[in-house]
GROMACS .gro file of C-alpha atoms in nm:
model
  148
    1MET     CA    1  11.373  10.005   9.402
    2SER     CA    2  11.036  10.145   9.305
    3THR     CA    3  10.898  10.102   8.955
    4TYR     CA    4  10.640  10.377   9.004
    5SER     CA    5  10.715  10.687   8.800
    6ALA     CA    6  10.508  10.989   8.884
    7PRO     CA    7  10.347  11.161   8.585
    8ARG     CA    8  10.513  11.485   8.491
    9GLY     CA    9  10.320  11.807   8.487
   10PRO     CA   10   9.957  11.869   8.565
   11ALA     CA   11   9.684  11.628   8.464
   12PRO     CA   12   9.542  11.704   8.120
   13LYS     CA   13   9.219  11.899   8.103
   14PRO     CA   14   8.901  11.726   7.987
   15ALA     CA   15   8.864  11.729   7.608
   16SER     CA   16   8.583  11.983   7.629
   17GLN     CA   17   8.811  12.234   7.803
   18ARG     CA   18   9.122  12.204   7.589
   19ARG     CA   19   9.228  12.489   7.364
   20ARG     CA   20   9.321  12.275   7.068
   21ARG     CA   21   9.045  12.299   6.811
   22THR     CA   22   9.189  12.073   6.543
   23ILE     CA   23   9.131  11.704   6.590
   24PRO     CA   24   9.432  11.476   6.526
   25GLU     CA   25   9.399  11.236   6.232
   26SER     CA   26   9.435  10.941   6.467
   27TYR     CA   27   9.138  11.053   6.678
   28GLY     CA   28   8.892  10.769   6.709
   29ALA     CA   29   9.112  10.524   6.517
   30ALA     CA   30   9.146  10.282   6.807
   31GLU     CA   31   8.888  10.010   6.843
   32PRO     CA   32   8.760   9.965   7.198
   33THR     CA   33   8.784   9.623   7.356
   34VAL     CA   34   8.468   9.490   7.514
   35ALA     CA   35   8.548   9.273   7.814
   36GLY     CA   36   8.203   9.167   7.925
   37GLN     CA   37   8.015   9.225   8.248
   38ALA     CA   38   8.167   9.376   8.557
   39ALA     CA   39   8.184   9.168   8.874
   40GLU     CA   40   7.954   9.230   9.169
   41GLN     CA   41   8.097   9.399   9.474
   42PRO     CA   42   8.186   9.137   9.737
   43PRO     CA   43   8.149   9.209  10.108
   44LEU     CA   44   8.439   9.397  10.264
   45GLY     CA   45   8.523   9.091  10.473
   46PHE     CA   46   8.667   9.254  10.786
   47ASP     CA   47   8.563   9.491  11.061
   48ALA     CA   48   8.684   9.832  10.954
   49HIS     CA   49   8.702  10.197  11.052
   50GLU     CA   50   8.389  10.396  10.969
   51LEU     CA   51   8.567  10.594  10.692
   52VAL     CA   52   8.691  10.275  10.528
   53VAL     CA   53   8.341  10.125  10.534
   54ASP     CA   54   8.199  10.445  10.383
   55LEU     CA   55   8.457  10.442  10.102
   56TRP     CA   56   8.382  10.075  10.030
   57ALA     CA   57   8.010  10.156  10.004
   58ALA     CA   58   8.083  10.459   9.784
   59LEU     CA   59   8.292  10.246   9.549
   60GLY     CA   60   7.996  10.011   9.510
   61PHE     CA   61   7.770  10.292   9.389
   62SER     CA   62   8.032  10.482   9.190
   63VAL     CA   63   8.078  10.485   8.815
   64GLU     CA   64   8.416  10.316   8.854
   65GLY     CA   65   8.260  10.029   9.048
   66GLN     CA   66   8.035   9.950   8.754
   67PHE     CA   67   8.344   9.853   8.554
   68TYR     CA   68   8.549   9.670   8.819
   69SER     CA   69   8.640   9.310   8.754
   70ALA     CA   70   8.674   9.056   9.034
   71ALA     CA   71   9.047   9.134   9.049
   72ASP     CA   72   8.975   9.507   9.081
   73TRP     CA   73   8.742   9.444   9.375
   74GLN     CA   74   9.009   9.232   9.545
   75ARG     CA   75   9.263   9.508   9.486
   76ALA     CA   76   9.021   9.759   9.640
   77ARG     CA   77   8.976   9.532   9.944
   78TRP     CA   78   9.353   9.504   9.977
   79GLU     CA   79   9.402   9.881   9.958
   80LEU     CA   80   9.125   9.943  10.209
   81TRP     CA   81   9.263   9.674  10.440
   82TYR     CA   82   9.588   9.871  10.454
   83ALA     CA   83   9.400  10.199  10.499
   84ASN     CA   84   9.207  10.040  10.785
   85ALA     CA   85   9.530   9.928  10.953
   86VAL     CA   86   9.663  10.284  10.930
   87MET     CA   87   9.336  10.441  11.050
   88THR     CA   88   9.293  10.209  11.349
   89ALA     CA   89   9.654  10.236  11.468
   90SER     CA   90   9.701  10.431  11.790
   91GLN     CA   91   9.910  10.697  11.617
   92VAL     CA   92   9.858  10.966  11.358
   93PRO     CA   93   9.929  10.838  11.004
   94SER     CA   94  10.269  10.940  10.871
   95ALA     CA   95  10.317  11.119  10.543
   96ASN     CA   96  10.453  10.801  10.385
   97GLN     CA   97  10.152  10.598  10.497
   98TRP     CA   98   9.914  10.862  10.364
   99THR     CA   99  10.099  10.874  10.031
  100THR     CA  100  10.080  10.496  10.003
  101ILE     CA  101   9.704  10.504  10.062
  102GLN     CA  102   9.655  10.781   9.804
  103ARG     CA  103   9.862  10.601   9.539
  104GLY     CA  104   9.662  10.284   9.596
  105LEU     CA  105   9.336  10.473   9.549
  106ASP     CA  106   9.477  10.643   9.239
  107ASP     CA  107   9.548  10.299   9.093
  108LEU     CA  108   9.179  10.223   9.142
  109LEU     CA  109   9.097  10.529   8.926
  110VAL     CA  110   8.932  10.712   9.215
  111SER     CA  111   9.103  11.045   9.148
  112PRO     CA  112   8.966  11.263   8.864
  113ALA     CA  113   9.321  11.356   8.760
  114VAL     CA  114   9.416  10.990   8.721
  115LYS     CA  115   9.102  10.932   8.514
  116ARG     CA  116   9.201  11.213   8.277
  117ARG     CA  117   9.555  11.076   8.246
  118ALA     CA  118   9.404  10.741   8.150
  119GLY     CA  119   9.181  10.909   7.893
  120ILE     CA  120   8.859  10.855   8.087
  121GLU     CA  121   8.614  11.143   8.092
  122LEU     CA  122   8.294  11.114   8.290
  123ARG     CA  123   8.011  11.335   8.176
  124ARG     CA  124   7.764  11.486   8.415
  125THR     CA  125   7.400  11.414   8.373
  126GLY     CA  126   7.178  11.715   8.325
  127VAL     CA  127   7.273  12.080   8.302
  128ASP     CA  128   7.484  12.255   8.563
  129ALA     CA  129   7.298  12.572   8.663
  130ASP     CA  130   7.620  12.743   8.778
  131VAL     CA  131   7.785  12.693   8.438
  132VAL     CA  132   7.480  12.831   8.259
  133ALA     CA  133   7.462  13.134   8.492
  134ALA     CA  134   7.834  13.205   8.450
  135GLY     CA  135   7.800  13.187   8.072
  136GLU     CA  136   7.508  13.428   8.075
  137MET     CA  137   7.702  13.666   8.299
  138VAL     CA  138   8.004  13.664   8.066
  139ASP     CA  139   7.777  13.722   7.766
  140GLY     CA  140   7.621  14.020   7.946
  141TYR     CA  141   7.965  14.167   8.015
  142LYS     CA  142   8.066  14.124   7.651
  143ARG     CA  143   7.753  14.304   7.533
  144SER     CA  144   7.812  14.592   7.773
  145LEU     CA  145   8.169  14.652   7.653
  146LYS     CA  146   8.217  14.898   7.372
  147SER     CA  147   8.494  14.854   7.120
  148VAL     CA  148   8.754  15.131   7.118
   0.00000   0.00000   0.00000
């Protein structure tokens, strides 16, 4: 029997995109726990499919990887070992195998939706030119409309 319960409904939007304008009284009441330094990424430790090697390297440079403990890195190696076994098999991965791989990666906080469910919001560095251009375009449309 599985103990995994899928979250219900869509992943919550980032705080900056939510409609709610009032801040709950409990907002910011929790004290963060500081756990110390993250562990260094160990070598993958086995010959793997090119995609698995690329994902391992990407995890090392990702924001998530900066916070992984030694246990998290071992979990990532375990998940990628299974993904490698599926990728190097002589058959096309089944839907169940693919789901297992995706759930394992979700547990490593690779998916943006899982990060939002966990309350983690990563902010982009710099200004997104597309967002600025879209905002200017909407402002131009608003100015051109006449009230009836």
